Short mmCIF file of C-alpha atoms and ligand atoms in Angstrom, two decimals:
data_model
loop_
_atom_site.label_atom_id
_atom_site.label_comp_id
_atom_site.label_asym_id
_atom_site.label_seq_id
_atom_site.Cartn_x
_atom_site.Cartn_y
_atom_site.Cartn_z
CA MET A 12 20.03 27.97 -12.51
CA ALA A 13 17.30 30.92 -11.76
CA HIS A 14 13.94 31.54 -14.17
CA PRO A 15 14.72 35.18 -16.20
CA LEU A 16 11.75 37.66 -14.92
CA HIS A 17 10.58 39.69 -17.48
CA PRO A 18 9.71 42.98 -15.55
CA ASP A 19 7.18 43.99 -18.73
CA SER A 20 5.13 47.16 -18.34
CA VAL A 21 1.90 46.47 -19.82
CA ILE A 22 1.87 42.96 -18.02
CA VAL A 23 2.94 43.92 -14.43
CA ALA A 24 0.54 47.08 -14.58
CA ASP A 25 -2.17 45.12 -15.61
CA LEU A 26 -1.48 42.32 -12.34
CA ARG A 27 -1.64 45.46 -10.48
CA ARG A 28 -4.92 45.85 -11.47
CA ASP A 29 -5.89 42.34 -11.13
CA LEU A 30 -3.96 41.65 -7.34
CA THR A 31 -6.24 45.90 -6.70
CA SER A 32 -9.58 43.96 -8.10
CA ALA A 33 -8.83 40.34 -5.85
CA GLY A 34 -8.13 42.11 -2.70
CA TYR A 35 -5.22 40.25 -2.74
CA THR A 36 -4.16 42.04 0.45
CA ALA A 37 -2.19 41.35 3.49
CA ASP A 38 -5.25 41.62 5.42
CA ALA A 39 -7.03 38.88 3.45
CA VAL A 40 -4.21 36.69 3.20
CA ARG A 41 -4.52 36.80 7.51
CA GLU A 42 -8.16 36.26 7.14
CA VAL A 43 -8.00 33.46 4.26
CA TRP A 44 -6.23 31.49 7.36
CA GLY A 45 -6.01 33.01 10.52
CA PRO A 46 -3.65 34.39 13.13
CA ILE A 47 -2.84 30.44 14.06
CA ALA A 48 -1.84 29.17 10.68
CA ASP A 49 -0.18 33.29 10.20
CA ASP A 50 1.70 33.04 12.75
CA ALA A 51 2.92 29.07 11.43
CA VAL A 52 3.82 30.86 8.33
CA GLY A 53 5.94 33.18 9.97
CA HIS A 54 8.00 30.46 11.70
CA GLY A 55 8.48 28.68 7.78
CA LEU A 56 5.44 26.47 8.66
CA HIS A 57 2.71 25.89 6.08
CA GLY A 58 1.08 23.13 6.73
CA PRO A 59 -2.00 24.92 8.82
CA ALA A 60 -2.03 27.26 5.80
CA LEU A 61 -2.46 24.72 3.41
CA ALA A 62 -5.05 23.46 5.63
CA ALA A 63 -7.17 26.04 5.75
CA LEU A 64 -7.22 26.73 2.13
CA ALA A 65 -8.10 23.18 1.31
CA GLY A 66 -11.73 23.93 -0.82
CA ARG A 67 -10.95 27.02 -1.97
CA ASP A 68 -10.21 28.94 -5.07
CA ASP A 69 -11.99 32.24 -4.51
CA ALA A 70 -9.65 34.67 -5.85
CA PRO A 71 -7.39 35.80 -2.28
CA ALA A 72 -7.36 32.23 -1.43
CA THR A 73 -6.16 31.45 -4.88
CA LEU A 74 -3.66 33.93 -4.87
CA ALA A 75 -2.53 32.83 -1.58
CA ARG A 76 -1.44 29.96 -1.95
CA LEU A 77 0.54 30.74 -5.09
CA PHE A 78 2.42 34.01 -4.45
CA PHE A 79 2.13 33.96 -0.88
CA LEU A 80 3.35 29.65 0.15
CA GLY A 81 4.55 29.38 -3.81
CA VAL A 82 2.63 26.12 -4.39
CA ALA A 83 1.29 24.95 -7.73
CA THR A 84 -2.08 25.82 -8.23
CA PRO A 85 -5.08 24.60 -11.37
CA ARG A 86 -4.86 27.32 -13.96
CA GLU A 87 -8.29 28.04 -14.38
CA HIS A 88 -8.18 29.16 -10.56
CA VAL A 89 -5.57 31.00 -11.39
CA ASP A 90 -7.46 32.05 -15.23
CA ARG A 91 -10.34 33.41 -12.36
CA ALA A 92 -9.04 34.81 -10.19
CA LEU A 93 -5.87 36.78 -12.32
CA PRO A 94 -8.46 37.66 -15.56
CA THR A 95 -6.48 40.62 -17.72
CA VAL A 96 -2.67 38.74 -17.09
CA GLY A 97 -4.10 35.02 -15.89
CA ALA A 98 -2.13 32.22 -15.98
CA ASP A 99 0.39 33.39 -19.90
CA GLY A 100 0.54 36.07 -18.60
CA LEU A 101 2.41 35.50 -15.02
CA VAL A 102 4.55 32.75 -17.26
CA ALA A 103 5.41 35.92 -20.23
CA ILE A 104 6.97 37.52 -17.26
CA GLY A 105 8.82 34.92 -15.40
CA ILE A 106 7.08 34.37 -12.00
CA ALA A 107 5.80 31.40 -12.84
CA ARG A 108 5.83 27.97 -15.13
CA LEU A 109 3.22 25.84 -16.40
CA ASP A 110 2.96 21.77 -15.90
CA ALA A 111 0.09 20.88 -17.26
CA GLY A 112 -3.26 21.42 -15.87
CA SER A 113 -1.35 23.73 -13.37
CA VAL A 114 0.72 26.84 -12.67
CA VAL A 115 3.59 26.33 -10.31
CA PRO A 116 5.35 29.57 -9.47
CA LEU A 117 8.61 30.65 -9.59
CA ALA A 118 8.78 33.75 -6.97
CA LEU A 119 6.43 34.74 -3.93
CA LEU A 120 4.48 38.01 -4.54
CA ARG A 121 3.44 38.96 -1.52
CA PRO A 122 1.42 42.05 -0.43
CA GLN A 123 2.61 44.27 2.63
CA ASP A 124 0.90 47.30 4.43
CA VAL A 125 2.75 49.27 4.97
CA VAL A 126 2.05 52.37 7.98
CA ASP A 127 3.69 56.35 8.01
CA ALA A 128 2.79 60.05 8.73
CA ARG A 129 1.23 59.80 5.38
CA GLY A 130 -1.17 56.15 6.71
CA THR A 131 -1.72 53.36 5.80
CA ALA A 132 -1.35 51.64 2.50
CA GLN A 133 -0.15 48.39 0.49
CA TRP A 134 2.67 46.77 -1.93
CA TRP A 135 3.00 43.76 -3.28
CA PHE A 136 6.86 42.62 -3.02
CA ALA A 137 8.18 39.63 -5.81
CA SER A 138 10.74 38.18 -4.32
CA ASP A 139 12.87 34.40 -5.08
CA LEU A 140 11.08 30.90 -4.24
CA ASP A 141 11.29 30.95 0.04
CA GLU A 142 12.77 27.35 1.96
CA ALA A 143 9.40 27.00 2.96
CA ALA A 144 8.27 26.90 -0.80
CA LEU A 145 11.65 24.97 -2.50
CA GLY A 146 11.49 22.23 0.05
CA GLY A 147 15.37 22.90 0.82
CA PRO A 148 18.17 25.36 1.45
CA LEU A 149 18.46 28.46 -0.18
CA PRO A 150 20.01 28.57 -4.00
CA THR A 151 23.48 30.78 -3.12
CA ASP A 152 21.85 33.61 -5.82
CA HIS A 153 18.92 33.66 -3.59
CA VAL A 154 16.97 37.21 -4.39
CA LEU A 155 15.39 38.27 -0.90
CA GLY A 156 12.18 39.00 -0.24
CA VAL A 157 10.84 41.62 2.36
CA GLY A 158 11.56 40.60 5.78
CA GLY A 159 12.49 41.88 8.91
CA ALA A 160 15.35 43.64 8.89
CA SER A 161 13.89 45.48 6.59
CA LEU A 162 11.04 46.21 7.93
CA THR A 163 13.00 47.58 10.58
CA LEU A 164 15.03 50.16 8.01
CA ALA A 165 12.20 50.88 6.84
CA GLY A 166 10.94 52.18 9.49
CA LEU A 167 13.94 53.96 10.35
CA GLN A 168 14.07 56.02 7.20
CA LEU A 169 14.33 60.04 8.17
CA ASP A 170 11.23 61.15 6.59
CA THR A 171 12.68 64.21 5.73
CA PRO A 172 12.80 65.30 1.84
CA ALA A 173 15.46 64.06 0.41
CA ARG A 174 17.28 65.20 -3.74
CA ARG A 175 18.89 62.10 -4.92
CA VAL A 176 18.76 59.04 -3.13
CA LEU A 177 21.02 55.78 -2.77
CA ASP A 178 20.27 52.20 -2.10
CA VAL A 179 22.89 50.18 -2.35
CA GLY A 180 21.77 46.36 -2.36
CA THR A 181 18.53 46.75 -3.06
CA GLY A 182 17.03 43.23 -3.39
CA CYS A 183 13.48 43.02 -4.01
CA GLY A 184 13.56 47.31 -3.98
CA ILE A 185 11.78 48.03 -0.56
CA GLN A 186 13.73 50.21 0.18
CA ALA A 187 14.26 52.10 -2.52
CA ILE A 188 10.24 52.34 -2.77
CA ARG A 189 9.93 52.72 1.24
CA ALA A 190 12.58 55.99 0.09
CA TYR A 191 9.73 57.17 -3.22
CA ARG A 192 7.38 57.12 -0.46
CA ALA A 193 8.02 59.03 2.10
CA GLY A 194 8.79 61.38 -0.20
CA ALA A 195 12.26 61.27 -0.21
CA ALA A 196 12.01 61.99 -3.78
CA GLY A 197 10.24 64.51 -5.25
CA ALA A 198 8.93 64.41 -9.12
CA ALA A 199 12.59 65.71 -9.65
CA ALA A 200 14.42 63.45 -7.68
CA SER A 201 16.79 60.42 -8.02
CA LEU A 202 16.24 57.46 -7.13
CA VAL A 203 18.84 55.04 -7.87
CA ALA A 204 19.20 51.66 -6.89
CA THR A 205 22.33 49.12 -7.04
CA ASP A 206 22.57 45.57 -6.51
CA VAL A 207 25.26 42.86 -7.54
CA SER A 208 23.14 40.74 -8.56
CA GLU A 209 20.95 41.07 -11.97
CA ARG A 210 17.97 38.99 -10.84
CA ALA A 211 18.19 41.33 -7.52
CA LEU A 212 17.84 44.62 -9.92
CA ALA A 213 14.98 43.00 -11.47
CA PHE A 214 12.86 42.36 -9.04
CA THR A 215 13.34 46.21 -8.05
CA ARG A 216 11.90 46.46 -11.60
CA MET A 217 9.47 44.56 -11.82
CA ASN A 218 8.50 45.41 -8.26
CA ALA A 219 8.55 49.78 -8.94
CA LEU A 220 5.89 49.20 -11.35
CA LEU A 221 3.64 46.75 -8.99
CA ASN A 222 3.45 49.05 -6.80
CA GLY A 223 3.19 52.36 -9.30
CA ILE A 224 6.14 53.91 -8.82
CA GLU A 225 8.15 55.46 -12.30
CA GLY A 226 11.74 56.79 -11.69
CA ILE A 227 13.83 53.91 -9.17
CA GLN A 228 17.43 54.07 -11.52
CA THR A 229 18.57 50.22 -10.86
CA ARG A 230 22.70 50.03 -11.09
CA HIS A 231 24.86 47.01 -11.64
CA GLY A 232 27.55 46.55 -9.36
CA SER A 233 29.65 46.55 -5.50
CA LEU A 234 29.00 48.42 -3.26
CA PHE A 235 30.11 52.38 -4.28
CA ASP A 236 31.28 51.66 -7.70
CA PRO A 237 27.91 51.87 -9.73
CA VAL A 238 27.51 55.84 -8.43
CA ALA A 239 31.39 56.98 -8.90
CA GLY A 240 31.44 60.23 -9.00
CA GLU A 241 28.20 60.64 -8.10
CA GLN A 242 26.97 62.39 -4.67
CA PHE A 243 23.51 61.54 -2.96
CA ASP A 244 21.16 63.32 -0.52
CA ARG A 245 20.47 60.06 1.05
CA VAL A 246 21.60 57.05 1.13
CA ILE A 247 19.67 53.65 2.69
CA SER A 248 20.75 50.27 3.01
CA ASN A 249 20.78 47.01 4.14
CA PRO A 250 23.75 45.66 3.05
CA PRO A 251 24.84 42.03 3.04
CA PHE A 252 26.68 42.03 6.43
CA VAL A 253 26.38 38.61 8.16
CA ILE A 254 30.58 37.33 9.12
CA THR A 255 30.65 34.41 6.64
CA PRO A 256 34.20 32.28 7.46
CA ARG A 257 36.16 31.99 4.55
CA VAL A 258 36.65 28.04 4.36
CA ALA A 259 35.89 25.23 2.10
CA GLY A 260 31.62 24.15 2.92
CA VAL A 261 30.61 27.11 4.38
CA PRO A 262 27.76 28.21 1.29
CA GLU A 263 28.29 32.28 0.59
CA TYR A 264 24.44 33.90 0.27
CA GLU A 265 24.85 36.37 -1.69
CA TYR A 266 22.53 38.45 0.25
CA ARG A 267 23.08 38.18 2.84
CA ASP A 268 27.68 37.87 2.82
CA ALA A 269 29.18 40.69 0.04
CA GLY A 270 32.03 38.14 0.58
CA TYR A 271 34.49 40.28 2.92
CA ALA A 272 36.25 38.50 6.16
CA GLY A 273 34.60 39.15 9.43
CA ASP A 274 32.77 42.37 9.80
CA ASP A 275 34.99 44.47 7.35
CA LEU A 276 32.47 44.79 4.88
CA VAL A 277 30.20 48.21 7.68
CA ALA A 278 34.28 49.42 8.01
CA ALA A 279 34.49 49.20 3.91
CA PHE A 280 30.51 51.19 3.94
CA VAL A 281 31.48 53.72 6.92
CA ARG A 282 34.77 54.57 5.19
CA GLY A 283 33.66 55.01 1.51
CA VAL A 284 30.22 56.06 1.83
CA GLY A 285 30.96 59.78 2.22
CA ASP A 286 32.87 60.11 -1.19
CA VAL A 287 29.04 59.64 -2.58
CA LEU A 288 26.83 62.15 0.38
CA ALA A 289 26.47 65.35 -0.28
CA PRO A 290 27.22 67.74 2.28
CA GLY A 291 24.91 67.34 4.58
CA GLY A 292 22.94 63.80 3.77
CA THR A 293 22.41 61.07 5.63
CA ALA A 294 23.68 57.41 5.02
CA GLN A 295 21.70 55.17 7.27
CA LEU A 296 21.90 51.38 7.28
CA LEU A 297 21.98 48.08 9.63
CA GLY A 298 24.94 46.71 10.36
CA ASN A 299 27.09 43.81 12.50
CA TRP A 300 30.52 44.97 14.89
CA GLU A 301 32.59 42.49 16.18
CA TYR A 302 34.24 42.51 19.95
CA ARG A 303 37.61 41.55 19.49
CA GLY A 304 40.64 41.47 22.38
CA GLY A 305 38.94 42.89 24.69
CA GLU A 306 37.94 45.98 22.79
CA ASP A 307 34.65 47.18 22.50
CA GLY A 308 32.50 47.03 20.10
CA LEU A 309 31.41 50.93 18.93
CA GLN A 310 34.68 51.31 19.65
CA ARG A 311 35.50 49.90 16.56
CA VAL A 312 32.20 51.36 14.41
CA ARG A 313 33.95 54.74 15.99
CA GLY A 314 36.75 53.81 14.51
CA TRP A 315 35.55 53.01 11.19
CA VAL A 316 33.97 57.28 11.46
CA ALA A 317 37.14 58.53 11.80
CA ALA A 318 38.50 56.63 9.14
CA SER A 319 36.43 58.39 7.05
CA PRO A 320 38.36 60.74 4.80
CA VAL A 321 35.42 62.98 4.45
CA PRO A 322 34.16 63.97 8.44
CA LEU A 323 31.36 61.98 9.21
CA GLU A 324 28.92 63.17 11.90
CA ALA A 325 27.72 58.73 13.83
CA TRP A 326 25.16 58.57 15.82
CA VAL A 327 25.21 54.85 15.97
CA ILE A 328 22.47 52.74 18.31
CA GLU A 329 23.47 48.92 19.00
CA ARG A 330 20.32 46.59 19.08
CA GLU A 331 21.13 44.15 20.22
CA ARG A 332 24.98 41.37 21.00
CA LEU A 333 25.43 37.87 20.52
CA ASP A 334 28.11 35.53 21.60
CA PRO A 335 29.48 33.80 18.83
CA LEU A 336 28.19 30.44 19.24
CA ALA A 337 25.10 32.34 18.94
CA TYR A 338 25.66 34.29 16.79
CA ALA A 339 27.08 30.99 15.22
CA GLU A 340 23.72 28.76 15.05
CA LEU A 341 21.01 32.25 14.06
CA TRP A 342 23.53 32.22 10.78
CA VAL A 343 23.74 28.14 10.30
CA ARG A 344 20.07 27.57 11.10
CA ASP A 345 19.00 31.01 8.29
CA GLY A 346 20.19 28.77 5.50
CA GLY A 347 18.59 26.57 6.25
CA THR A 348 20.90 23.53 8.24
CA ALA A 349 18.43 22.94 11.59
CA PRO A 350 20.27 21.36 14.38
CA GLY A 351 20.34 17.28 14.33
CA THR A 352 20.89 17.82 11.12
CA PRO A 353 23.74 16.38 9.11
CA GLY A 354 26.62 19.31 8.78
CA TYR A 355 25.36 21.42 11.83
CA ALA A 356 27.80 20.73 13.87
CA ALA A 357 30.57 21.33 11.14
CA LEU A 358 29.44 25.12 10.59
CA VAL A 359 28.84 26.02 13.32
CA ASP A 360 32.69 25.32 14.54
CA ALA A 361 33.30 27.19 10.99
CA TRP A 362 32.20 29.64 12.49
CA LEU A 363 33.63 29.37 16.33
CA ASP A 364 37.42 28.50 14.42
CA ASP A 365 36.72 31.69 12.45
CA PHE A 366 35.68 34.08 15.50
CA ALA A 367 38.56 32.38 17.91
CA ALA A 368 41.34 33.07 14.63
CA ARG A 369 40.09 36.77 15.34
CA GLY A 370 39.85 37.59 19.30
CA VAL A 371 36.03 37.67 19.11
CA GLU A 372 34.25 37.37 21.89
CA ALA A 373 31.11 39.18 20.70
CA ILE A 374 28.94 40.76 17.64
CA GLY A 375 27.53 43.89 17.99
CA PHE A 376 24.33 44.08 15.76
CA GLY A 377 21.94 47.52 15.74
CA TYR A 378 21.84 50.92 13.22
CA LEU A 379 23.69 53.97 11.93
CA LEU A 380 22.58 57.18 11.12
CA LEU A 381 25.92 58.86 9.14
CA ARG A 382 26.35 62.51 7.66
CA ARG A 383 28.57 64.47 6.12
CA PRO A 384 27.91 67.58 7.33
CA ALA A 385 27.72 70.43 5.43
CA SER A 386 30.10 72.36 7.71
CA GLY A 387 32.02 70.19 7.42
CA VAL A 388 33.16 70.06 11.03
CA ALA A 389 31.46 66.92 12.19
CA ALA A 390 29.71 67.49 15.22
CA LEU A 391 27.32 64.75 15.94
CA ALA A 392 28.90 61.78 17.74
CA ARG A 393 26.94 59.51 19.24
CA TYR A 394 27.60 55.81 20.26
CA GLU A 395 24.58 54.59 22.67
CA ARG A 396 22.28 51.07 23.10
CA ILE A 397 19.51 50.65 23.36
CA THR A 398 19.06 47.26 23.68
CA HIS A 399 15.01 47.17 25.09
CA PRO A 400 11.48 46.49 23.13
CA LEU A 401 11.00 49.23 21.27
CA PRO A 402 7.51 50.01 19.42
CA ASP A 403 5.42 48.85 17.24
CA ARG A 404 6.96 48.74 13.54
CA ASP A 405 3.18 51.06 13.14
CA ALA A 406 4.92 54.07 14.49
CA PRO A 407 8.19 53.81 12.44
CA LEU A 408 11.02 55.75 14.18
CA GLY A 409 12.33 57.57 10.80
CA ALA A 410 10.10 60.91 12.38
CA HIS A 411 11.88 60.77 15.11
CA LEU A 412 15.61 60.29 14.26
CA ALA A 413 14.36 63.48 12.02
CA GLY A 414 13.42 64.87 15.18
CA ALA A 415 16.24 64.27 17.15
CA LEU A 416 18.97 65.74 14.33
CA ALA A 417 16.52 68.91 13.69
CA ALA A 418 16.89 69.60 18.06
CA PHE A 419 20.91 68.36 17.92
CA ASP A 420 20.95 70.92 15.87
CA ALA A 421 19.29 73.32 16.98
CA LEU A 422 21.25 72.87 20.50
CA GLU A 423 24.65 72.99 18.49
CA GLN A 424 24.21 77.10 17.70
CA ARG A 425 22.80 77.58 21.54
CA ASP A 426 25.36 78.37 24.31
CA ASP A 427 24.50 77.90 28.12
CA ALA A 428 23.62 81.12 28.19
CA SER A 429 20.79 80.93 24.82
CA LEU A 430 20.06 77.56 26.09
CA ALA A 431 18.83 79.18 29.63
CA ALA A 432 17.02 81.63 28.13
CA ALA A 433 14.80 79.32 25.77
CA ARG A 434 11.30 77.56 26.47
CA THR A 435 10.71 74.30 26.03
CA ILE A 436 7.91 72.23 26.99
CA VAL A 437 7.51 68.56 28.03
CA SER A 438 6.25 66.05 25.01
CA ASP A 439 3.21 64.32 25.45
CA ASP A 440 4.84 61.22 25.61
CA VAL A 441 6.07 61.49 28.13
CA THR A 442 5.44 60.34 32.14
CA GLU A 443 7.32 59.73 35.11
CA ALA A 444 7.06 56.91 37.84
CA ARG A 445 8.46 58.04 41.75
CA HIS A 446 10.36 54.17 43.42
CA HIS A 447 10.04 55.24 47.55
CA LEU A 448 10.99 53.36 50.15
CA PRO A 449 7.67 51.16 51.75
CA GLY A 450 6.73 54.19 54.16
CA VAL A 451 9.59 57.07 53.05
CA GLU A 452 8.32 59.78 51.97
CA ASP A 453 11.08 61.00 49.62
CA PRO A 454 11.54 59.15 46.13
CA SER A 455 14.50 57.61 46.41
CA VAL A 456 14.20 56.80 42.27
CA ILE A 457 12.74 59.37 40.21
CA GLU A 458 12.15 58.15 36.60
CA LEU A 459 11.10 60.03 33.13
CA ARG A 460 9.68 57.53 30.66
CA GLN A 461 9.05 58.29 26.95
CA GLY A 462 6.37 56.51 25.60
CA GLY A 463 7.55 56.69 21.35
CA GLY A 464 10.67 57.48 19.82
CA LEU A 465 13.39 55.37 21.45
CA ALA A 466 11.13 53.94 24.04
CA ARG A 467 13.58 55.75 26.43
CA THR A 468 13.47 55.40 30.88
CA VAL A 469 16.07 58.92 32.16
CA GLU A 470 16.93 58.87 35.83
CA VAL A 471 16.41 62.43 36.53
CA ASP A 472 17.16 64.26 40.70
CA PRO A 473 14.19 65.81 41.93
CA ALA A 474 15.49 68.85 40.40
CA LEU A 475 15.42 67.85 37.12
CA ALA A 476 11.69 66.41 37.31
CA ALA A 477 10.22 69.64 38.66
CA LEU A 478 12.07 71.68 35.09
CA VAL A 479 10.83 68.81 32.96
CA GLY A 480 7.22 69.23 35.10
CA ALA A 481 6.65 73.15 35.24
CA SER A 482 8.36 73.34 31.19
CA ASP A 483 5.57 74.57 29.74
CA GLY A 484 5.93 76.48 27.39
CA GLU A 485 6.39 79.60 30.07
CA LEU A 486 9.31 80.06 31.87
CA THR A 487 12.50 80.32 30.59
CA VAL A 488 15.08 77.91 31.59
CA GLY A 489 17.21 79.69 33.60
CA GLN A 490 14.19 81.05 35.58
CA LEU A 491 12.98 77.37 35.66
CA SER A 492 16.13 76.80 37.17
CA ASP A 493 16.69 79.91 39.17
CA ALA A 494 13.06 79.48 40.45
CA ILE A 495 13.92 75.79 41.90
CA ALA A 496 17.25 76.41 43.54
CA GLN A 497 15.72 79.25 45.46
CA LEU A 498 12.61 76.57 46.56
CA LEU A 499 16.02 73.30 47.24
CA GLU A 500 17.78 75.51 48.60
CA VAL A 501 21.07 75.38 46.36
CA ASP A 502 22.94 78.17 44.92
CA ALA A 503 21.01 79.14 41.45
CA ALA A 504 24.62 79.22 39.12
CA ALA A 505 26.14 75.72 40.44
CA LEU A 506 22.70 74.67 40.17
CA ARG A 507 22.21 75.75 36.03
CA ALA A 508 25.67 74.51 35.21
CA ASP A 509 24.33 70.76 37.16
CA LEU A 510 20.78 71.01 34.33
CA LEU A 511 21.62 71.86 31.16
CA PRO A 512 23.97 69.33 29.67
CA ARG A 513 21.14 66.98 31.45
CA VAL A 514 18.32 69.38 29.82
CA ARG A 515 20.34 69.46 26.27
CA GLU A 516 19.90 65.29 26.45
CA LEU A 517 16.58 65.66 27.32
CA VAL A 518 15.77 67.88 24.24
CA PHE A 519 17.91 64.90 22.22
CA THR A 520 15.74 62.57 23.66
CA GLY A 521 12.23 63.82 22.24
CA MET A 522 11.52 64.47 25.94
CA LEU A 523 12.29 68.08 26.00
CA ARG A 524 10.94 70.11 22.90
CA LEU A 525 12.16 74.04 22.35
CA ALA A 526 8.99 75.83 22.31
C1 SAM B 611 20.09 41.55 3.13
S1 SAM B 611 20.01 42.01 2.07
C2 SAM B 611 19.15 43.18 1.66
C3 SAM B 611 17.56 43.58 0.34
C4 SAM B 611 16.53 44.70 1.15
N1 SAM B 611 17.25 46.04 0.55
C5 SAM B 611 16.45 44.96 2.09
O1 SAM B 611 16.17 45.44 2.52
O2 SAM B 611 15.33 43.18 2.70
C6 SAM B 611 21.47 43.34 1.04
C7 SAM B 611 21.26 43.18 -0.41
O3 SAM B 611 22.99 43.36 -1.03
C8 SAM B 611 23.05 42.92 -2.00
N2 SAM B 611 24.35 42.50 -2.76
C9 SAM B 611 25.06 41.56 -1.76
N3 SAM B 611 26.83 41.71 -1.56
C10 SAM B 611 26.82 43.28 -2.29
C11 SAM B 611 27.47 44.14 -3.25
N4 SAM B 611 29.30 44.01 -2.86
N5 SAM B 611 27.68 46.13 -2.93
C12 SAM B 611 25.92 45.84 -2.75
N6 SAM B 611 24.96 44.71 -3.12
C13 SAM B 611 25.44 43.51 -2.87
C14 SAM B 611 22.73 41.36 -2.20
O4 SAM B 611 22.00 41.31 -3.67
C15 SAM B 611 21.82 41.74 -1.57
O5 SAM B 611 19.96 42.37 -2.64
#
């Protein structure tokens, strides 16, 4: 039974001040133990970090030992590092207990850098002790800290304003807090964070206070139950989408699995989210989908979108596809059972049997962006695979996705004649690569490469390459197309008809923009 949390607003505000004065930042922690130990901590290996901390009792080192690694620390060091709250304050809010002269952590409390269009900032997130701190497998009611998937979704959040925001399955509150910072929630906004775990909601309240954020409402319940009858402009969710066999002996972790069979949780989310979206509202989530009996996994997602009683637009990006064995091993290891240890083979077998029973050949993972069209007519339906590495998390994708949606809407307003009358400008991050067969003057392949955004590479022919190269906002698309037709000695109308759909695609991808 986990220790209860008491996110008392006065003590947590004092803690925030103490952490700030102590200089307990992500940079300071990296500095305290160095890059090699830092990488090792990322892999759940604390030995090198503990060695680097040996003999140090300055504030960043004390806090890194206690709250980053989750190791008991002498009370006098803690009282010195946190002079206002001291060890007693930590006990009062439920994130530590006292044992003789030591402070024993009951939660992790880690600094987290944030970089977005508004600049850089520093957050702190409290969450349950992880496997390395516990020295064993996680309990099934574990409340997750900020992980890779959390940061991915945080970076994907659209940077456009939204008045009413909902975070489903908030965990430690990272998505709600990110939405708040993005300015998604204005002064009069409502920001609702839900979870089936009361402990997660308590962590979210504590983390909101720790980061100086007021006004996040926490509500208990499953999926959309806590907000039935309400509508939001933005829904964010890193839902518990992990596919888990429903057989005895397989642990059901609340943080990753909501008890559904197969990929039914993501299907239920997609089918249900339209009801809580205001017209024009968007939902962003991460998810898994199965490839069953020869059916393409993205086709399956298309079916879920089609089954929504409210028309939904969709842009779904598959980032990764795993075969059943790789998926099973990934999630068995995530649960703290390592290869070669007792139980590992039986758990992997349970996953494989479960997949075999449904004819699952592969499992896709990716990003879903859904929108309830304000007009009631769903126009955007884009399902694609982008499996190459994306630019660093330091360049969050949210602004790019918002730009693509705006470009889609602008293009929808234009028929071909109107697009031909528009001027385009090539984006600064686009470069061109030409590949020639040895000794041949004309290129056999021309590629446009995007430096930012989704880092796309698009193969183009000489006509489109010429149009993009001349897209400086001076001449219209039609004028450029006609000039290129003359140069290449081809039919002007045929070339326009060929180029315009591809210009639309380049505008959507952000390689070109409408002047
Ligand atoms: C993968 S964690 C995501 C936590 C956090 N939002 C993030 O991005 O890191 C999923 C969260 O969903 C919660 N959850 C599990 N089942 C749920 C359900 N049926 N409805 C809502 N939330 C649920 C879990 O307790 C957990 O906090």
